[in-house]
């Protein structure tokens, strides 16, 4: 169960602690992704075509094996690239049959003119509760083709075609659970129909899991050279064996069946007929299951050399699954060894204190049985709070067990209770029989994938990897590159020295730090890599990192410039952003800093999918419904377009969270103002910075800068121009202060902090005064690292002077002390109302304050809210402005 | 005060009492208790699961039987693919997870035919061996709630009277949401784990000894084995436990530590 955050919320009327009423949805969050850490950028086609960007150890194994080929000078043909993308996308094969099934249903419906065709399911129950794909897509494809052919050859009114249809319906009933075998046809039936019927019977036997009979039938069909189905029958002999083997639990029998299948399929492969490819695919499956060590080596060769793979998609999947399986096996063994070797103090057993105390292990060993007793309540239900449990020797007589229980309960058991206990003893003894039996499995059932291990605390060590796996360079490289332990640098360095390959150079460079042995030699070799090499972006990235660590910032900057000027726009966006992050660290002045700080999002994460803004906007538009929204569809769509307008632009650049933290904490108001006027800033960021500067100036009571910056805000935020123009024209500190407050209330997107929700919240009016994510929250001073909450560390840019940093620090402290905006603004409104009750804007301000300070699910502190301010705002509004439209509006909200 | 006035006051008081007693829900029967389900239920999801060593007297199993995806005007069935081993006497709940397609152009139409197909497919899970209860797991968006309600109503009508019908619920639904009210289910299991943005708010709420406002949510809790949870459980309620990996026998010891008696 993967939990999704709920994007559609209901307003809570807290006044009466009543239930919430239905209202329109609240805003939902857009999360920009600047760097894909575990996978390539989207679209995957570009990575498959060789645009590998900066290769990271955090990439998955499928991604790395693609990168490996390119790093070593290889490539993938166009159709191979398509296969790679399918492998990366990871769609389960059982999902592929949908269109084939629909095509069959459609063809059948057209022929039979049936309004309600029978339901068809393609999966059949295995033994208990799991199902397996029984009828694959080619079954329906062949049936559809055959039907069309028979109709074309004999016509829709031919009764033999109708008979064929009857047989085929019976075949497919077996897909999901029946045992329906079409009847044999006599010699009076035409030859084509008899041959088709033989095939249908064999297929029905296969799908109803009568494998031996199915195989015999297919062998007979294969032997009939006159039959249209002869070659198919020959192939299906092998396929039946594979299916039978995969569903057989007995290991010895399973191996025998697979061996038979191998022989049968090899004959077909040697023949080179139409089923050669299909036979090779089945052989690959058998190798995966029965010869994993040989298969993983074979696949490593195929994937390294290229031009050999028959089914690249499946080979990529099988190779990675096999690596995962071996890893899981290694970790499981290590885990078991660790458990066995747990250090014991003298006199202690290896049992945990818990296990010693509750005799759990004794029950598991069958020495004791557990008896649980729940007394009944008056209504006949169990009183779990007063459960009693006993662990007793398994051979203790029932009468003694009952006596022990009665002592614990301090009363006699009733006849009914005694009877229930005796029944329980019986079940516990049955349970004990199972616990001590030979067939009991302890740690779960593994199936084909087996790439999991309940070993959370363990990581794969290269020393534990079976040596045979590391004889293949591809496998060696992937396992070494991904491994975080420090000794893998030595291995990577050694392999690079042996092979002089770019893949190993890249691996060694990625793992190196400034103190690593031979790092200078490594770096010199890396500097010789040409810009047209697929390794170049990664090499440059790592060289810049190392040069910065070695204090060679000038060289680092030169290297960075070399990639920026040459091929920057051709790089995946993730790579561009990683270089920009480096640029930000090297920046010598504000302009350079801003150039690197502004990032293009690689994608947006929205409702579990990675999307562009346009895709996301279309998705949002499709959410409209008459029941859900007060607005018409047109109004809703126009509102969305207004809201997302600034994000749709091609030159969209944003600050990531880290950069926003740097700007918020280390840039003074003056510096931010300077930044807002940088000529290279994108329109979105300029708007954001201008608004931040204005709000900071207001909150820090820097009237001069507030005035100075207002024209700039008018330019970038025309929707605020009317009120901001008034602000420029307003005289007197109190009047200006009140107007500034009013402007803040009307525009919930305003904040003194760079970080904010995406998209920017609409105006208070446009949001229908649902102000859940409005304005700002008190900044967080902690963050999570490796699962622990720690103090946030935000390094300052090196080009800022100590005096500038000190000013920024003081200003930030002041802003932080203001706390959450809603409460702050609400209290300011109350002061304003008291000092200036006749101001015509007061009722609206009070209404907004009341709306802002109500409890919201995703408020700054969850549902916590400033109830005092909320209630006071409501009281003043209701009592002092009873005739105001805002009071009426408030009452209407409460009624909902 | 004269008699007339006194009568008026009494009538007013009666009216208020009636109003509030109407507001105070009388809980419907709980078929899960009636069917003698143990207090602890282990969720067995789409993984190979061997629960044959877990005492069926203490633990019931709610296993993912199938996932139904609402796509356009269709329902796409994905049955369970991973094996599940349980003791023959274990009490079983078949869980159906419902998801709705989010891709533009394939969003669910939520038509009657879809609802009918859902009902049919969910009812089929009762045919699995030893299944004696059903549970629906559907994080329904607001626009889907009407559809979900009618699904549950139809399902309840078609189910044999004694068969329990349970549903999972986001914890936030249970705190301040009205839409669960009067749903024809025996329980709504508030999932107090993997709550994302709700996490701190809900945990604080429960730590302050506040209870879920929706009575259907007051019969059980849903927790995760790997998430610490500092609150006072009402030990009379059923406990559903999620594990993010396959259950192993030593998890019983962990349960004994974590689950309050």
PDB file of N, CA and C in Angstrom, chain A residues 191-234:
ATOM      1  N   UNK A 191     -11.918 -31.520 -43.225  1.00  0.00           N
ATOM      2  CA  UNK A 191     -10.559 -31.743 -42.733  1.00  0.00           C
ATOM      3  C   UNK A 191     -10.024 -30.534 -41.958  1.00  0.00           C
ATOM      4  N   UNK A 192     -10.275 -29.338 -42.531  1.00  0.00           N
ATOM      5  CA  UNK A 192      -9.707 -28.137 -41.891  1.00  0.00           C
ATOM      6  C   UNK A 192     -10.242 -28.000 -40.472  1.00  0.00           C
ATOM      7  N   UNK A 193     -11.559 -28.342 -40.320  1.00  0.00           N
ATOM      8  CA  UNK A 193     -12.189 -28.186 -39.010  1.00  0.00           C
ATOM      9  C   UNK A 193     -11.655 -29.250 -38.035  1.00  0.00           C
ATOM     10  N   UNK A 194     -11.463 -30.469 -38.568  1.00  0.00           N
ATOM     11  CA  UNK A 194     -10.935 -31.530 -37.695  1.00  0.00           C
ATOM     12  C   UNK A 194      -9.539 -31.181 -37.209  1.00  0.00           C
ATOM     13  N   UNK A 195      -8.755 -30.619 -38.103  1.00  0.00           N
ATOM     14  CA  UNK A 195      -7.390 -30.241 -37.713  1.00  0.00           C
ATOM     15  C   UNK A 195      -7.408 -29.093 -36.699  1.00  0.00           C
ATOM     16  N   UNK A 196      -8.298 -28.114 -36.972  1.00  0.00           N
ATOM     17  CA  UNK A 196      -8.433 -27.002 -36.013  1.00  0.00           C
ATOM     18  C   UNK A 196      -8.910 -27.524 -34.663  1.00  0.00           C
ATOM     19  N   UNK A 197      -9.848 -28.487 -34.733  1.00  0.00           N
ATOM     20  CA  UNK A 197     -10.401 -29.012 -33.477  1.00  0.00           C
ATOM     21  C   UNK A 197      -9.339 -29.739 -32.659  1.00  0.00           C
ATOM     22  N   UNK A 198      -8.498 -30.499 -33.349  1.00  0.00           N
ATOM     23  CA  UNK A 198      -7.405 -31.200 -32.642  1.00  0.00           C
ATOM     24  C   UNK A 198      -6.544 -30.185 -31.886  1.00  0.00           C
ATOM     25  N   UNK A 199      -6.288 -29.104 -32.563  1.00  0.00           N
ATOM     26  CA  UNK A 199      -5.465 -28.058 -31.955  1.00  0.00           C
ATOM     27  C   UNK A 199      -6.180 -27.420 -30.774  1.00  0.00           C
ATOM     28  N   UNK A 200      -7.495 -27.177 -30.944  1.00  0.00           N
ATOM     29  CA  UNK A 200      -8.271 -26.572 -29.855  1.00  0.00           C
ATOM     30  C   UNK A 200      -8.302 -27.508 -28.635  1.00  0.00           C
ATOM     31  N   UNK A 201      -8.416 -28.786 -28.880  1.00  0.00           N
ATOM     32  CA  UNK A 201      -8.445 -29.747 -27.768  1.00  0.00           C
ATOM     33  C   UNK A 201      -7.111 -29.715 -27.018  1.00  0.00           C
ATOM     34  N   UNK A 202      -6.037 -29.735 -27.785  1.00  0.00           N
ATOM     35  CA  UNK A 202      -4.707 -29.710 -27.161  1.00  0.00           C
ATOM     36  C   UNK A 202      -4.517 -28.423 -26.350  1.00  0.00           C
ATOM     37  N   UNK A 203      -4.959 -27.303 -26.932  1.00  0.00           N
ATOM     38  CA  UNK A 203      -4.820 -26.020 -26.234  1.00  0.00           C
ATOM     39  C   UNK A 203      -5.653 -26.016 -24.951  1.00  0.00           C
ATOM     40  N   UNK A 204      -6.857 -26.584 -25.023  1.00  0.00           N
ATOM     41  CA  UNK A 204      -7.724 -26.634 -23.829  1.00  0.00           C
ATOM     42  C   UNK A 204      -7.062 -27.460 -22.732  1.00  0.00           C
ATOM     43  N   UNK A 205      -6.441 -28.559 -23.132  1.00  0.00           N
ATOM     44  CA  UNK A 205      -5.749 -29.395 -22.139  1.00  0.00           C
ATOM     45  C   UNK A 205      -4.594 -28.612 -21.500  1.00  0.00           C
ATOM     46  N   UNK A 206      -3.884 -27.863 -22.322  1.00  0.00           N
ATOM     47  CA  UNK A 206      -2.778 -27.047 -21.796  1.00  0.00           C
ATOM     48  C   UNK A 206      -3.305 -26.030 -20.785  1.00  0.00           C
ATOM     49  N   UNK A 207      -4.347 -25.289 -21.181  1.00  0.00           N
ATOM     50  CA  UNK A 207      -4.828 -24.210 -20.309  1.00  0.00           C
ATOM     51  C   UNK A 207      -5.544 -24.737 -19.067  1.00  0.00           C
ATOM     52  N   UNK A 208      -6.035 -25.977 -19.159  1.00  0.00           N
ATOM     53  CA  UNK A 208      -6.653 -26.558 -17.958  1.00  0.00           C
ATOM     54  C   UNK A 208      -5.652 -27.397 -17.164  1.00  0.00           C
ATOM     55  N   UNK A 209      -4.372 -27.220 -17.491  1.00  0.00           N
ATOM     56  CA  UNK A 209      -3.249 -27.767 -16.719  1.00  0.00           C
ATOM     57  C   UNK A 209      -3.162 -29.297 -16.788  1.00  0.00           C
ATOM     58  N   UNK A 210      -3.711 -29.865 -17.847  1.00  0.00           N
ATOM     59  CA  UNK A 210      -3.570 -31.332 -18.035  1.00  0.00           C
ATOM     60  C   UNK A 210      -2.385 -31.533 -18.994  1.00  0.00           C
ATOM     61  N   UNK A 211      -1.223 -31.375 -18.436  1.00  0.00           N
ATOM     62  CA  UNK A 211      -0.041 -31.182 -19.266  1.00  0.00           C
ATOM     63  C   UNK A 211       0.363 -32.426 -20.051  1.00  0.00           C
ATOM     64  N   UNK A 212       0.316 -33.574 -19.387  1.00  0.00           N
ATOM     65  CA  UNK A 212       0.760 -34.782 -20.094  1.00  0.00           C
ATOM     66  C   UNK A 212      -0.121 -35.042 -21.302  1.00  0.00           C
ATOM     67  N   UNK A 213      -1.412 -34.897 -21.111  1.00  0.00           N
ATOM     68  CA  UNK A 213      -2.333 -35.113 -22.232  1.00  0.00           C
ATOM     69  C   UNK A 213      -2.148 -34.058 -23.312  1.00  0.00           C
ATOM     70  N   UNK A 214      -1.937 -32.829 -22.867  1.00  0.00           N
ATOM     71  CA  UNK A 214      -1.716 -31.732 -23.831  1.00  0.00           C
ATOM     72  C   UNK A 214      -0.489 -32.026 -24.685  1.00  0.00           C
ATOM     73  N   UNK A 215       0.560 -32.459 -24.001  1.00  0.00           N
ATOM     74  CA  UNK A 215       1.811 -32.722 -24.728  1.00  0.00           C
ATOM     75  C   UNK A 215       1.620 -33.826 -25.750  1.00  0.00           C
ATOM     76  N   UNK A 216       0.929 -34.881 -25.320  1.00  0.00           N
ATOM     77  CA  UNK A 216       0.692 -36.002 -26.237  1.00  0.00           C
ATOM     78  C   UNK A 216      -0.062 -35.533 -27.473  1.00  0.00           C
ATOM     79  N   UNK A 217      -1.058 -34.676 -27.263  1.00  0.00           N
ATOM     80  CA  UNK A 217      -1.847 -34.147 -28.380  1.00  0.00           C
ATOM     81  C   UNK A 217      -0.993 -33.310 -29.314  1.00  0.00           C
ATOM     82  N   UNK A 218      -0.169 -32.454 -28.714  1.00  0.00           N
ATOM     83  CA  UNK A 218       0.673 -31.592 -29.547  1.00  0.00           C
ATOM     84  C   UNK A 218       1.687 -32.425 -30.331  1.00  0.00           C
ATOM     85  N   UNK A 219       2.175 -33.476 -29.713  1.00  0.00           N
ATOM     86  CA  UNK A 219       3.129 -34.352 -30.427  1.00  0.00           C
ATOM     87  C   UNK A 219       2.450 -35.000 -31.635  1.00  0.00           C
ATOM     88  N   UNK A 220       1.198 -35.370 -31.435  1.00  0.00           N
ATOM     89  CA  UNK A 220       0.458 -35.995 -32.532  1.00  0.00           C
ATOM     90  C   UNK A 220       0.240 -35.000 -33.672  1.00  0.00           C
ATOM     91  N   UNK A 221      -0.103 -33.772 -33.285  1.00  0.00           N
ATOM     92  CA  UNK A 221      -0.312 -32.724 -34.295  1.00  0.00           C
ATOM     93  C   UNK A 221       1.000 -32.452 -35.030  1.00  0.00           C
ATOM     94  N   UNK A 222       2.080 -32.411 -34.261  1.00  0.00           N
ATOM     95  CA  UNK A 222       3.395 -32.133 -34.861  1.00  0.00           C
ATOM     96  C   UNK A 222       3.765 -33.205 -35.887  1.00  0.00           C
ATOM     97  N   UNK A 223       3.342 -34.447 -35.582  1.00  0.00           N
ATOM     98  CA  UNK A 223       3.698 -35.564 -36.462  1.00  0.00           C
ATOM     99  C   UNK A 223       2.863 -35.583 -37.738  1.00  0.00           C
ATOM    100  N   UNK A 224       1.745 -34.838 -37.720  1.00  0.00           N
ATOM    101  CA  UNK A 224       0.856 -34.809 -38.887  1.00  0.00           C
ATOM    102  C   UNK A 224       1.322 -33.706 -39.841  1.00  0.00           C
ATOM    103  N   UNK A 225       2.103 -34.109 -40.845  1.00  0.00           N
ATOM    104  CA  UNK A 225       2.688 -33.100 -41.737  1.00  0.00           C
ATOM    105  C   UNK A 225       1.625 -32.405 -42.590  1.00  0.00           C
ATOM    106  N   UNK A 226       0.431 -33.029 -42.694  1.00  0.00           N
ATOM    107  CA  UNK A 226      -0.657 -32.415 -43.462  1.00  0.00           C
ATOM    108  C   UNK A 226      -1.350 -31.297 -42.687  1.00  0.00           C
ATOM    109  N   UNK A 227      -1.155 -31.306 -41.402  1.00  0.00           N
ATOM    110  CA  UNK A 227      -1.894 -30.346 -40.570  1.00  0.00           C
ATOM    111  C   UNK A 227      -1.260 -28.967 -40.671  1.00  0.00           C
ATOM    112  N   UNK A 228      -2.133 -27.998 -40.754  1.00  0.00           N
ATOM    113  CA  UNK A 228      -1.745 -26.582 -40.758  1.00  0.00           C
ATOM    114  C   UNK A 228      -1.001 -26.231 -39.471  1.00  0.00           C
ATOM    115  N   UNK A 229      -1.276 -27.027 -38.424  1.00  0.00           N
ATOM    116  CA  UNK A 229      -0.752 -26.714 -37.101  1.00  0.00           C
ATOM    117  C   UNK A 229       0.493 -27.528 -36.730  1.00  0.00           C
ATOM    118  N   UNK A 230       1.036 -28.210 -37.689  1.00  0.00           N
ATOM    119  CA  UNK A 230       2.130 -29.129 -37.388  1.00  0.00           C
ATOM    120  C   UNK A 230       3.331 -28.424 -36.738  1.00  0.00           C
ATOM    121  N   UNK A 231       3.802 -27.350 -37.367  1.00  0.00           N
ATOM    122  CA  UNK A 231       4.973 -26.656 -36.817  1.00  0.00           C
ATOM    123  C   UNK A 231       4.642 -26.049 -35.450  1.00  0.00           C
ATOM    124  N   UNK A 232       3.425 -25.508 -35.339  1.00  0.00           N
ATOM    125  CA  UNK A 232       3.004 -24.926 -34.060  1.00  0.00           C
ATOM    126  C   UNK A 232       2.983 -25.996 -32.981  1.00  0.00           C
ATOM    127  N   UNK A 233       2.447 -27.162 -33.364  1.00  0.00           N
ATOM    128  CA  UNK A 233       2.372 -28.256 -32.399  1.00  0.00           C
ATOM    129  C   UNK A 233       3.739 -28.643 -31.876  1.00  0.00           C
ATOM    130  N   UNK A 234       4.706 -28.651 -32.784  1.00  0.00           N
ATOM    131  CA  UNK A 234       6.069 -29.027 -32.384  1.00  0.00           C
ATOM    132  C   UNK A 234       6.602 -28.041 -31.338  1.00  0.00           C
TER     133      UNK A 234
END
